[in-house]
mmCIF file of C-alpha atoms and ligand atoms in Angstrom:
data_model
loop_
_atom_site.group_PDB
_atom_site.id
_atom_site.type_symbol
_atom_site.label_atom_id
_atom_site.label_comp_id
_atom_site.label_asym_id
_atom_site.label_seq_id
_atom_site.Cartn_x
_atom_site.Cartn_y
_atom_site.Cartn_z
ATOM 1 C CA UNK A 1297 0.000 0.000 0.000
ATOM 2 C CA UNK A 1298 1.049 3.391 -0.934
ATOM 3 C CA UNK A 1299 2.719 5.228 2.634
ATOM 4 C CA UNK A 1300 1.440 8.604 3.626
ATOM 5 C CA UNK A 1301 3.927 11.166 3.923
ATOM 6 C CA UNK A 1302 4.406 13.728 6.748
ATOM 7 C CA UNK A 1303 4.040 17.332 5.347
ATOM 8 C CA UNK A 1304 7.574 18.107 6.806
ATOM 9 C CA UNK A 1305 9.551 20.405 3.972
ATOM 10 C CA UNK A 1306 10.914 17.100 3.054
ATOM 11 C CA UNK A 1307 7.554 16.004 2.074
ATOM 12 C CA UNK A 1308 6.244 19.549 0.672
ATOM 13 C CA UNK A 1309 9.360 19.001 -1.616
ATOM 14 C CA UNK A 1310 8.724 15.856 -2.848
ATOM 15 C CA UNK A 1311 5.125 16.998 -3.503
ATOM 16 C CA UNK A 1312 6.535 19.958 -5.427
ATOM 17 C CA UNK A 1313 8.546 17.903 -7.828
ATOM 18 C CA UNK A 1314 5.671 15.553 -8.050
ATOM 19 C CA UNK A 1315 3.571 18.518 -9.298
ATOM 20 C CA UNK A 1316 6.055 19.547 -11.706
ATOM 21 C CA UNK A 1317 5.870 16.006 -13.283
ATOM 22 C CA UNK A 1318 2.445 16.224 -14.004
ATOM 23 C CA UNK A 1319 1.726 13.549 -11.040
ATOM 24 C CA UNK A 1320 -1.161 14.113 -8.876
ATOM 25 C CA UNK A 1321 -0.574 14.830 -4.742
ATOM 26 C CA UNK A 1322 -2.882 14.639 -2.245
ATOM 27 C CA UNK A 1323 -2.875 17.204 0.237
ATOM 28 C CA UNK A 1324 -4.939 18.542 3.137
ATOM 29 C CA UNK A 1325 -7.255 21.535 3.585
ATOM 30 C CA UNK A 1326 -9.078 23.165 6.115
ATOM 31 C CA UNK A 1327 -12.191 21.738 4.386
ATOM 32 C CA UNK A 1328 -11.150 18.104 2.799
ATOM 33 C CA UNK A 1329 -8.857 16.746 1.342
ATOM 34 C CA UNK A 1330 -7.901 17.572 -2.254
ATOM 35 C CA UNK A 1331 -6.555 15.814 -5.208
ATOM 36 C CA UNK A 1332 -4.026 18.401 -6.959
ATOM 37 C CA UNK A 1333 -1.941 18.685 -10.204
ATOM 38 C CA UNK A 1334 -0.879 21.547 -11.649
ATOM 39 C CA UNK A 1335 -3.720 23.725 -13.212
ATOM 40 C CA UNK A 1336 -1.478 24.921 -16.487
ATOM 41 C CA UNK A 1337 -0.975 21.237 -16.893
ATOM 42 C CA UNK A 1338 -3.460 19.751 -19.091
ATOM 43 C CA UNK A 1339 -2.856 16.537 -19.362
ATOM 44 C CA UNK A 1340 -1.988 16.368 -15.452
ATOM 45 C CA UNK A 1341 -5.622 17.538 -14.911
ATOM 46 C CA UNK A 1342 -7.017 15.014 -17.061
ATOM 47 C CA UNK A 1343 -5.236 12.376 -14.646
ATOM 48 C CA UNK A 1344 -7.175 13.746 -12.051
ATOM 49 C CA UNK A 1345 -10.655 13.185 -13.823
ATOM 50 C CA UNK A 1346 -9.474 9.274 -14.556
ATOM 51 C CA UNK A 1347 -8.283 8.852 -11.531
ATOM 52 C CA UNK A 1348 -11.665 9.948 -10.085
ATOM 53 C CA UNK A 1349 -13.780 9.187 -12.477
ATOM 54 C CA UNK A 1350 -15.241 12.154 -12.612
ATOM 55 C CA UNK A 1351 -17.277 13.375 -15.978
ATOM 56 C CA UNK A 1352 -15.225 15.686 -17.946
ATOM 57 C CA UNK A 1353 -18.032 18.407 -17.901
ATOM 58 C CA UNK A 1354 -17.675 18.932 -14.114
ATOM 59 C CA UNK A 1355 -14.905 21.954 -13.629
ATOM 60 C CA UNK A 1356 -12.315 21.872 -10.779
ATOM 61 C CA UNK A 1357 -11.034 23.960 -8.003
ATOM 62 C CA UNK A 1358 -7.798 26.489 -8.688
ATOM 63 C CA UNK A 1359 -6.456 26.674 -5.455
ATOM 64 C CA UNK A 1360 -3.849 29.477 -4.813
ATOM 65 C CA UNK A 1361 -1.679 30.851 -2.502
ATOM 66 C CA UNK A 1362 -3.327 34.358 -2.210
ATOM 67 C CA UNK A 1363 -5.515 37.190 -4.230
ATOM 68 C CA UNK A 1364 -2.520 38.389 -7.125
ATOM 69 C CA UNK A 1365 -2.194 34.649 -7.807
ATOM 70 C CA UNK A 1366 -5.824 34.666 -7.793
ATOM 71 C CA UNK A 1367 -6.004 37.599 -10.228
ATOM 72 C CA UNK A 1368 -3.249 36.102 -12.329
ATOM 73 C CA UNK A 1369 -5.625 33.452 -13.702
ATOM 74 C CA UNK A 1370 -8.846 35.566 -14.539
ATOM 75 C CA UNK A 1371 -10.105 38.026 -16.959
ATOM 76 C CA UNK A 1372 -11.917 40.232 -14.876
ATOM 77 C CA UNK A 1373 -11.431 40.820 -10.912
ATOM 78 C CA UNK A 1374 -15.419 42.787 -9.805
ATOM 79 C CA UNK A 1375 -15.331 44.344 -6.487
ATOM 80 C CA UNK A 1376 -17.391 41.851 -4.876
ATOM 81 C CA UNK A 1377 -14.214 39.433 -5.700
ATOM 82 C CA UNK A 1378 -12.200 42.543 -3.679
ATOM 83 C CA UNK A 1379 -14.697 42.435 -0.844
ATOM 84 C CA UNK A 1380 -14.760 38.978 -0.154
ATOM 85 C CA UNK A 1381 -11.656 37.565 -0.944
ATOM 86 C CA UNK A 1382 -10.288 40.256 1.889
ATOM 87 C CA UNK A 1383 -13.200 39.093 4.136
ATOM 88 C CA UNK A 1384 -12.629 35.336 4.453
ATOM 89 C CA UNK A 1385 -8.922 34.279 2.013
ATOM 90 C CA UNK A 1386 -7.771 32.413 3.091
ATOM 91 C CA UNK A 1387 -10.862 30.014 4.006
ATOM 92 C CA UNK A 1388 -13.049 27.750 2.390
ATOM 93 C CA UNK A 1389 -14.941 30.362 0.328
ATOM 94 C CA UNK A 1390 -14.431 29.709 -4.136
ATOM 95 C CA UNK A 1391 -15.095 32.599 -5.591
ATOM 96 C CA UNK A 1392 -16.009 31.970 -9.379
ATOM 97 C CA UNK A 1393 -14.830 34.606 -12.106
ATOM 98 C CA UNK A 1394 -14.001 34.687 -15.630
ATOM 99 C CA UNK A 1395 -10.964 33.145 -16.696
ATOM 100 C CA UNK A 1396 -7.766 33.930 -18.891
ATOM 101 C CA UNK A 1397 -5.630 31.780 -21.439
ATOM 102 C CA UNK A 1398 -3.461 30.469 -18.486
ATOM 103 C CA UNK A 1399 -6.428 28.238 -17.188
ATOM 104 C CA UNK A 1400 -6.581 25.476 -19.951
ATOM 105 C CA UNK A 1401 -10.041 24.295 -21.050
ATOM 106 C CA UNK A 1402 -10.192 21.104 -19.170
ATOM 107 C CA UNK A 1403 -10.052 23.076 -15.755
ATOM 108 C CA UNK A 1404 -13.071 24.824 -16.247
ATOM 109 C CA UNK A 1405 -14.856 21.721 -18.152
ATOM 110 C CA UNK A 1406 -15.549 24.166 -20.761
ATOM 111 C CA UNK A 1407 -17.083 26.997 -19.056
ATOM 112 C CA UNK A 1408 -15.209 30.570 -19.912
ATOM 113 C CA UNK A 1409 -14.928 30.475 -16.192
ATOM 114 C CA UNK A 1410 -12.588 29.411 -13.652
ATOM 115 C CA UNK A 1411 -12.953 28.622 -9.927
ATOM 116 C CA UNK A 1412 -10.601 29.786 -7.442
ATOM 117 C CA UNK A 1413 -9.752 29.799 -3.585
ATOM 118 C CA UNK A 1414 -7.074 30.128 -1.137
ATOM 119 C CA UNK A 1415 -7.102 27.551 1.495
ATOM 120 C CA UNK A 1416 -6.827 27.962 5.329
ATOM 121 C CA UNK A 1417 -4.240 25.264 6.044
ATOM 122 C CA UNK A 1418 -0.438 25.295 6.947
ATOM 123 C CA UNK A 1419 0.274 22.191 4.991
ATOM 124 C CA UNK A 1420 -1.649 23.915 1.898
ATOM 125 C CA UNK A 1421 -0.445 26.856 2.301
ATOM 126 C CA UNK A 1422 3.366 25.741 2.386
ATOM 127 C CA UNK A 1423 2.653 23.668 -0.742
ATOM 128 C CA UNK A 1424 1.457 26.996 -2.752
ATOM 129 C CA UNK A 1425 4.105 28.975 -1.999
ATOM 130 C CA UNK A 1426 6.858 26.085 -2.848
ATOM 131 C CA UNK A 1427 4.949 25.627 -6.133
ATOM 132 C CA UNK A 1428 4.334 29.121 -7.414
ATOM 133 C CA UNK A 1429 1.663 28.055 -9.694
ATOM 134 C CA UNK A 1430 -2.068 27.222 -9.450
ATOM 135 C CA UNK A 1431 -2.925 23.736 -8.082
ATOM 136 C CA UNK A 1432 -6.319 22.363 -9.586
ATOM 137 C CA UNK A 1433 -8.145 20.074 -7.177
ATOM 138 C CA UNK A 1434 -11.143 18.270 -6.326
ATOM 139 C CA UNK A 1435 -12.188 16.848 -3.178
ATOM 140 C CA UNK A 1436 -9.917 13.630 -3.614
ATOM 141 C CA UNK A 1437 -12.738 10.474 -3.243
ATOM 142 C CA UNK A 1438 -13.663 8.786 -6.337
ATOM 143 C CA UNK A 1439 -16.918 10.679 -7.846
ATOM 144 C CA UNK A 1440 -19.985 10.284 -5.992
ATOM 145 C CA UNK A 1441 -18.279 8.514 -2.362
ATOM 146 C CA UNK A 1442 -18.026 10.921 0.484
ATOM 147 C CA UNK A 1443 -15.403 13.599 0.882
ATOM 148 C CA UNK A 1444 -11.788 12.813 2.541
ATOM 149 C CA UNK A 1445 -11.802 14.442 5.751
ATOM 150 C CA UNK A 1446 -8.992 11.862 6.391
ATOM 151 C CA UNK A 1447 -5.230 10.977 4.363
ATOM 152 C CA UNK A 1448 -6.455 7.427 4.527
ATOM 153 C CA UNK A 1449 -9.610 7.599 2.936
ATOM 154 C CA UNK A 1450 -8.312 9.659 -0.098
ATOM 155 C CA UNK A 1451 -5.619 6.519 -0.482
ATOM 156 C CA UNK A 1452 -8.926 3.995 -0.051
ATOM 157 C CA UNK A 1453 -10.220 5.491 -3.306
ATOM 158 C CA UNK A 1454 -7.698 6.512 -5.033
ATOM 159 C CA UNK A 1455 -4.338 4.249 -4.507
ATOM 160 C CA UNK A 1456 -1.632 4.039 -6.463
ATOM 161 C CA UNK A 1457 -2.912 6.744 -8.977
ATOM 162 C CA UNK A 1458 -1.402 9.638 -7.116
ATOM 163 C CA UNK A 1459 2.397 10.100 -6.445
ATOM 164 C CA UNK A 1460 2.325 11.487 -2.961
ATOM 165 C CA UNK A 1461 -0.330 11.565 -0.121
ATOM 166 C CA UNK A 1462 0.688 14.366 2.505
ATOM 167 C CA UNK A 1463 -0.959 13.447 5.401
ATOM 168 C CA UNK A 1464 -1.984 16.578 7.530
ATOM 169 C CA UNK A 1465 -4.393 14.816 9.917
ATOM 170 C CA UNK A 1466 -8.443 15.233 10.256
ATOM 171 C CA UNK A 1467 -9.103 18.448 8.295
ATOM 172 C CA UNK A 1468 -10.625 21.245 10.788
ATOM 173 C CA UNK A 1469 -13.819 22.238 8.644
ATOM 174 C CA UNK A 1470 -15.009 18.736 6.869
ATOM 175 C CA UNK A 1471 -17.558 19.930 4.587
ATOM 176 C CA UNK A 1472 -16.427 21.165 1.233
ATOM 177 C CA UNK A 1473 -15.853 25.379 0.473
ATOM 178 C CA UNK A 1474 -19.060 27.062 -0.303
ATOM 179 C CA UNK A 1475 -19.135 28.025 -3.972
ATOM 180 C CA UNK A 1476 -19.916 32.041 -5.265
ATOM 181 C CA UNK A 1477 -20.414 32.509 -8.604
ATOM 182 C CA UNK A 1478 -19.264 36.264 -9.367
ATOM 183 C CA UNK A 1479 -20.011 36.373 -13.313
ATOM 184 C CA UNK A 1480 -23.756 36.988 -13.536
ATOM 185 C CA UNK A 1481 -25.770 39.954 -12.886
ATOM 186 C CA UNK A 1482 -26.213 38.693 -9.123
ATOM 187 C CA UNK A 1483 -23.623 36.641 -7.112
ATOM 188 C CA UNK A 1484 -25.186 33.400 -6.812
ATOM 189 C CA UNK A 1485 -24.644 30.711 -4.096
ATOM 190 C CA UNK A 1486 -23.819 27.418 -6.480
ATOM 191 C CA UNK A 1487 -23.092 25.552 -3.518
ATOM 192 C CA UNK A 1488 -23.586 25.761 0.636
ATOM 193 C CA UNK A 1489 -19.897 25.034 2.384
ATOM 194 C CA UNK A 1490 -18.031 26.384 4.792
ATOM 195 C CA UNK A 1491 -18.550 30.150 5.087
ATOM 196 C CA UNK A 1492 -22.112 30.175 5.807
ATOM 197 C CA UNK A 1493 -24.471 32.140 3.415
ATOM 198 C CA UNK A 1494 -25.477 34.617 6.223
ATOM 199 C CA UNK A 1495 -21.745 35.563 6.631
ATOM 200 C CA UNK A 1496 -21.351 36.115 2.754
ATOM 201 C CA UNK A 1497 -24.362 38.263 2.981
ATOM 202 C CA UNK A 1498 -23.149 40.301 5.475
ATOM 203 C CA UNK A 1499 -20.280 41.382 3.126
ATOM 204 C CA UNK A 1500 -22.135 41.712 -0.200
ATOM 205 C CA UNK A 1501 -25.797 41.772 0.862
ATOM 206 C CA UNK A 1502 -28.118 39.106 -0.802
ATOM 207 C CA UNK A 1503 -27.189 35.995 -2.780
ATOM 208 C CA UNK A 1504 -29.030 34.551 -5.462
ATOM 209 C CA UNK A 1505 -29.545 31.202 -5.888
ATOM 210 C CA UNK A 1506 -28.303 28.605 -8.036
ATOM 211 C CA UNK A 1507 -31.052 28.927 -11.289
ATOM 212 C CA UNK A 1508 -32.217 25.269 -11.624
ATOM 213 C CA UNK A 1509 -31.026 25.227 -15.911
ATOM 214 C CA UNK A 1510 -30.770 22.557 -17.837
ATOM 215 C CA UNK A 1511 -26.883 22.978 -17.365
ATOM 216 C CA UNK A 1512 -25.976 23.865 -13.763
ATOM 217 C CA UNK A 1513 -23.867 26.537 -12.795
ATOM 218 C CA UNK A 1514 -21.631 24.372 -10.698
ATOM 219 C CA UNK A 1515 -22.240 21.305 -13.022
ATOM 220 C CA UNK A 1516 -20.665 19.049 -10.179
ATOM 221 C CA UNK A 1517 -24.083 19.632 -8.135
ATOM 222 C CA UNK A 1518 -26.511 18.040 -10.415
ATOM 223 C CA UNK A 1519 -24.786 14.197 -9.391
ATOM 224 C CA UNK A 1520 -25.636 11.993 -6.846
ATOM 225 C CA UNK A 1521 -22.528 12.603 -4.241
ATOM 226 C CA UNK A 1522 -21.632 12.026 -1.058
ATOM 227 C CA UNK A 1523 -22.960 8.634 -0.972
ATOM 228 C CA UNK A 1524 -21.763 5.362 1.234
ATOM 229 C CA UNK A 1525 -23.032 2.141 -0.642
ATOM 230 C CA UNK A 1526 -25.460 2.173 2.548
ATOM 231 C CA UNK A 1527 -28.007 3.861 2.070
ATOM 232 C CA UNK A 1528 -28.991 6.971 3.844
ATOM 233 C CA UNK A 1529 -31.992 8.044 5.452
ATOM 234 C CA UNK A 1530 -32.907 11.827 7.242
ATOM 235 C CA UNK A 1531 -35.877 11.934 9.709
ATOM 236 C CA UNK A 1532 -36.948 15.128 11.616
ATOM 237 C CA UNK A 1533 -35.887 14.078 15.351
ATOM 238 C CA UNK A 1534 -39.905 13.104 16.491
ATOM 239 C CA UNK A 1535 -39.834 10.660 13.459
ATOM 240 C CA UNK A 1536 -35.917 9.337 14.185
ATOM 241 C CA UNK A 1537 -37.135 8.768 18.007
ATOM 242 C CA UNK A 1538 -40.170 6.990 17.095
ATOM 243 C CA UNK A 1539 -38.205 4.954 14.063
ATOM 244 C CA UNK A 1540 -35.280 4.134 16.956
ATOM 245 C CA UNK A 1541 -38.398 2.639 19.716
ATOM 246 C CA UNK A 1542 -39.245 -0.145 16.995
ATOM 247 C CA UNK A 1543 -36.539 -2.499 17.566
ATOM 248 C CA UNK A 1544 -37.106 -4.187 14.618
ATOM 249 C CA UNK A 1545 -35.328 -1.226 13.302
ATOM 250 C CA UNK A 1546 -31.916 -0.992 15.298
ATOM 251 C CA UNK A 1547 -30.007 -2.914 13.142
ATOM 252 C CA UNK A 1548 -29.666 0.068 11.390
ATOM 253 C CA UNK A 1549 -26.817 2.953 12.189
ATOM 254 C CA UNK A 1550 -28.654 6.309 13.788
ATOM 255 C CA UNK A 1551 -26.814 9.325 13.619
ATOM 256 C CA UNK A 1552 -28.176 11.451 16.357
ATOM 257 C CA UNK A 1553 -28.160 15.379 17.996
ATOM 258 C CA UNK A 1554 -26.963 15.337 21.767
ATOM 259 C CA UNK A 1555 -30.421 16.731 21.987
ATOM 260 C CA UNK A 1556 -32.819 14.254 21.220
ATOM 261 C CA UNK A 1557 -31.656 11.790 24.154
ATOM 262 C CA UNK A 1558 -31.139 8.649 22.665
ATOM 263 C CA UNK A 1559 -28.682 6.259 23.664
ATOM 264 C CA UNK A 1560 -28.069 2.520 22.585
ATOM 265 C CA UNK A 1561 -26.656 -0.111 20.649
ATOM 266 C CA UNK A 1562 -25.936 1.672 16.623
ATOM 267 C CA UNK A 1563 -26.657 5.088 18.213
ATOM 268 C CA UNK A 1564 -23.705 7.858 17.568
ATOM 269 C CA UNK A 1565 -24.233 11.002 19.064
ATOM 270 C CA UNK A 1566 -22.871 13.752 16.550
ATOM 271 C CA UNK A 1567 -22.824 16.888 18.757
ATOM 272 C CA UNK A 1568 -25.983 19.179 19.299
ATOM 273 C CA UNK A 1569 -28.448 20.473 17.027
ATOM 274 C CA UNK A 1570 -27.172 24.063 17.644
ATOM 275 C CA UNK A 1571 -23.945 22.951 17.089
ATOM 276 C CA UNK A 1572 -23.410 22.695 12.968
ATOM 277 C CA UNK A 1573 -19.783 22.694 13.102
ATOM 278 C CA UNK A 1574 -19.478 19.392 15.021
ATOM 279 C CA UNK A 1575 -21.434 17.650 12.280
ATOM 280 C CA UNK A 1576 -19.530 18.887 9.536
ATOM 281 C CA UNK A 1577 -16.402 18.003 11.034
ATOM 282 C CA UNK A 1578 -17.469 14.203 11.245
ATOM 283 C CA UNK A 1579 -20.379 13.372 8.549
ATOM 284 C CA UNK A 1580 -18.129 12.288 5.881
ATOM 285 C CA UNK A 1581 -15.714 10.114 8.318
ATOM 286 C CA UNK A 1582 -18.899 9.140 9.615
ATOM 287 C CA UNK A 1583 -20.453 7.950 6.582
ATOM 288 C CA UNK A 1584 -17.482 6.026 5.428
ATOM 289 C CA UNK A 1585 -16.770 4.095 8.485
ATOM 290 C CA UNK A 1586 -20.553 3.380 9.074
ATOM 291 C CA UNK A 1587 -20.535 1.844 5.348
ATOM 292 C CA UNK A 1588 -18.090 -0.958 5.854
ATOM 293 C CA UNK A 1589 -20.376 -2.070 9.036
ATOM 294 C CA UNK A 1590 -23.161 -3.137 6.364
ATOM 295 C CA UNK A 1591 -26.010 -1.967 8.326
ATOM 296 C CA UNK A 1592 -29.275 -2.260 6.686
ATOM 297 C CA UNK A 1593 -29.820 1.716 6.656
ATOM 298 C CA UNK A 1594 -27.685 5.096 8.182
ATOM 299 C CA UNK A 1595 -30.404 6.642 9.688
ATOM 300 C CA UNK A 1596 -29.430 10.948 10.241
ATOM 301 C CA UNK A 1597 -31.611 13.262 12.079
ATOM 302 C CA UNK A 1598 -31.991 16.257 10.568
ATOM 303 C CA UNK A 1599 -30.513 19.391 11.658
ATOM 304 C CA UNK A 1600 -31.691 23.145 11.367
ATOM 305 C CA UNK A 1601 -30.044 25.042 8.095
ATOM 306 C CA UNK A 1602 -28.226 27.618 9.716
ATOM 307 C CA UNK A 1603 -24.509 28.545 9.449
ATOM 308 C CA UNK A 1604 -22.789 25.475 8.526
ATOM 309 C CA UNK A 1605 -26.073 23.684 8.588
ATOM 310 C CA UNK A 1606 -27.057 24.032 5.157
ATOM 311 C CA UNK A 1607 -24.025 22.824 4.098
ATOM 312 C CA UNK A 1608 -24.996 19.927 5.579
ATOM 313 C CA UNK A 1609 -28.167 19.109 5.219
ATOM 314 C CA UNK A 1610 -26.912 19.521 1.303
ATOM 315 C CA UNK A 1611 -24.572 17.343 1.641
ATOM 316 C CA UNK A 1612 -27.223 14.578 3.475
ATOM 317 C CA UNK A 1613 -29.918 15.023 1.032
ATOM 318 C CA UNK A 1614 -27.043 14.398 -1.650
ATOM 319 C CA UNK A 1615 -25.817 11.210 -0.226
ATOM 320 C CA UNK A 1616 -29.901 9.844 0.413
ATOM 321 C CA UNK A 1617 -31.017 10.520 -3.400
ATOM 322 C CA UNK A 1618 -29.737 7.413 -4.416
ATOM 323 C CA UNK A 1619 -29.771 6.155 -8.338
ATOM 324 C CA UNK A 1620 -26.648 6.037 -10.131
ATOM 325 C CA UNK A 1621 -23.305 7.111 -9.382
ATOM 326 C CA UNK A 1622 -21.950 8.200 -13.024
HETATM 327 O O1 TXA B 540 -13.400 22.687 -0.154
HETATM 328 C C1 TXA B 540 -13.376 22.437 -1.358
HETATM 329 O O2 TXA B 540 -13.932 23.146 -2.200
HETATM 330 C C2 TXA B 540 -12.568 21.201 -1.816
HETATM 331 C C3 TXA B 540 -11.109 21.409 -1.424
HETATM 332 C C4 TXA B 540 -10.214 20.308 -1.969
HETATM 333 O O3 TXA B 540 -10.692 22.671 -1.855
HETATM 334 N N1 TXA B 540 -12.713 20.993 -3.233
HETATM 335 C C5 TXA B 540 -13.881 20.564 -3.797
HETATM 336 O O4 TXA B 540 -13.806 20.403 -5.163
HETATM 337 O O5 TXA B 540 -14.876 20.333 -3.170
HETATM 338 P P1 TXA B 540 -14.903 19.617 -6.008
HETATM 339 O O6 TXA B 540 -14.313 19.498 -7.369
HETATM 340 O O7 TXA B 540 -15.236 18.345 -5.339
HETATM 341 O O8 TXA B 540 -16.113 20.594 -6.083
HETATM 342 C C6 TXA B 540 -16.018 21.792 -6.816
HETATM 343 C C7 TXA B 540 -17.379 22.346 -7.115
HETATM 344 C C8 TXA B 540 -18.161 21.470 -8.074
HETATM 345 O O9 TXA B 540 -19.535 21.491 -7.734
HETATM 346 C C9 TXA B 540 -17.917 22.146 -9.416
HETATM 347 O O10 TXA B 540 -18.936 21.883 -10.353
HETATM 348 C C10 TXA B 540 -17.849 23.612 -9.010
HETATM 349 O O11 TXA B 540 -17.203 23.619 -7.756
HETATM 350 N N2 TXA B 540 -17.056 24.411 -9.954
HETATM 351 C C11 TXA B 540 -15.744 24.296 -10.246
HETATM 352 N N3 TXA B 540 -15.373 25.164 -11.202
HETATM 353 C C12 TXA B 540 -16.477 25.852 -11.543
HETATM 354 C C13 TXA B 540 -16.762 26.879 -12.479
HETATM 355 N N4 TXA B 540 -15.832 27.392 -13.291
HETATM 356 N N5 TXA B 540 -18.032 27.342 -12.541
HETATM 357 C C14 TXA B 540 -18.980 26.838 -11.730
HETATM 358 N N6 TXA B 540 -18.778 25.861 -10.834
HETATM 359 C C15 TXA B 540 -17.557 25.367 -10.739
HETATM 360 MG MG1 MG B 541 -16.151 16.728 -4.584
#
């Protein structure tokens, strides 16, 4: 099996050269983990899509060290980009903009847009500087399984298709980077994450959102994601207590609030309703070490969508849609 490497400078080197290659690396965020090669690197961004199996349609992540990197890529910088990018770079906020020759086609899956953040984590950080260049990069699980939050579970999917895993421990946020589209008439929320939409609006008043078209904005959304083999299923907490009391039921995995006051066997207290951070930390881990435990169902109570909330309770409803992974 493939080792994961410490992100001493030793490592951040060897991830470096790796990049210049045209290998893939995975590294941590503050979000999840991502699966990087260099964005001016087509063919090195095509590995990534194999690797994942991820449709070619569905653009990727620039991820850059800060703002004049940032700029360096698109076309046209609006003042909201200013005003936010000051506000909450680096974090797990991707701000889309129009983008310039340097981003090759296959980054933005065709759009004449590119995607772009600076991430909130040492390790990231240190590998962004070394590089000097834009790294492009997907959460790095095969398409449609739950996010990394761990080095480990990027390697379960993804094995001996990327050169180096740099293994910065649990990441701090665990739900992907909310997703701003600045191109339109409006900015428009393309997908709930990490900065919460209330925080965003503080800064640039009200957000659009995502217009259901034909072709989505953020074409990754419209696929079933997320998802254990298990399947998932979200209950207000009256209907999860009630569903728990039939024991006929238990032999299925409950993921619960600290609120509702159920204990027993296949019961795993999250953290409290109030308390959105603590479940994004842990729902992907959660998911993916529930799934090889082959219970009949993951049962999750719902939580309310504030803050970090709606992130996820998005990312819930993705992984109980079911149907086909494509
Ligand atoms: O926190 C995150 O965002 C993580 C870490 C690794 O940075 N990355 C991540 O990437 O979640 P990914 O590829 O799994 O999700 C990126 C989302 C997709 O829904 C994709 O369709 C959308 O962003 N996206 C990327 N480029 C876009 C563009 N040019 N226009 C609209 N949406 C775009
Ligand atoms: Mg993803």
């Amino acid at each position: 099996m493939k080792r994961l490497t410490p992100p001493d400078p030793h490592g951040i080197q060897a991830a470096v050269q790796a990049l210049r290659e045209g290998r893939l690396v995975v590294f941590p965020t503050e979000t999840v983990y991502g699966l990087g090669a260099r964005s001016e690197d087509a063919a090195a961004v095509r590995a990534i899509f194999a690797a994942k199996g991820r449709p070619a349609d569905n653009p990727v992540i620039v991820h850059v060290a800060d703002v004049a990197m940032a700029r360096a890529l698109s076309s046209d910088w609006p003042d909201a980009a200013t005003k936010l990018a000051a506000r909450f770079w680096p974090g797990p906020l991707t701000l889309v903009v129009r983008r310039n020759l340097k981003v090759p086609d296959v980054v933005a899956g065709g759009l004449p847009t590119v995607a772009l953040r600076v991430p909130d984590h040492p390790v990231a950080q240190a590998l962004l500087n070394a590089c000097g260049f834009g790294v492009a990069a997907p959460s790095a699980n095969k398409s449609g399984r739950p996010s990394p939050t761990r080095c480990a579970d990027a390697r379960d999917d993804l094995g001996d298709a990327v050169a180096v895993y740099l293994d910065g421990g649990p990441t701090r946020v665990g739900v992907e980077s909310t997703v701003v589209d600045l191109t339109g008439k409006r900015p428009t929320l393309l997908r709930p994450g990490g900065v919460s939409q209330e925080s965003i609006e503080a800064v640039i008043g009200p957000l659009a959102a995502a217009p259901k078209a034909a072709r989505p904005l953020a074409p990754g959304m419209q696929y079933r994601h997320y998802a254990p083999a298990t399947p998932v299923e979200i209950l207000a907490s009256a209907d999860l207590k009630a569903a728990y009391a039939d024991a006929a039921a238990q032999d299925k995995a409950w993921l619960v609030s600290s609120d509702l006051g159920v204990t027993g066997p296949n019961v795993h207290v999250v953290g409290g309703r109030d308390d959105p951070e603590a479940w994004a930390r842990q729902i992907f881990a959660l998911l993916r070490d529930l799934d090889k435990e082959h219970h009949a169902a993951i049962v999750v109570e719902a939580i309310p969508e504030k803050g970090l909330g709606a992130a996820v309770m998005n990312r819930l409803r993705k992984a109980a849609e079911g149907g086909d992974v494509p």
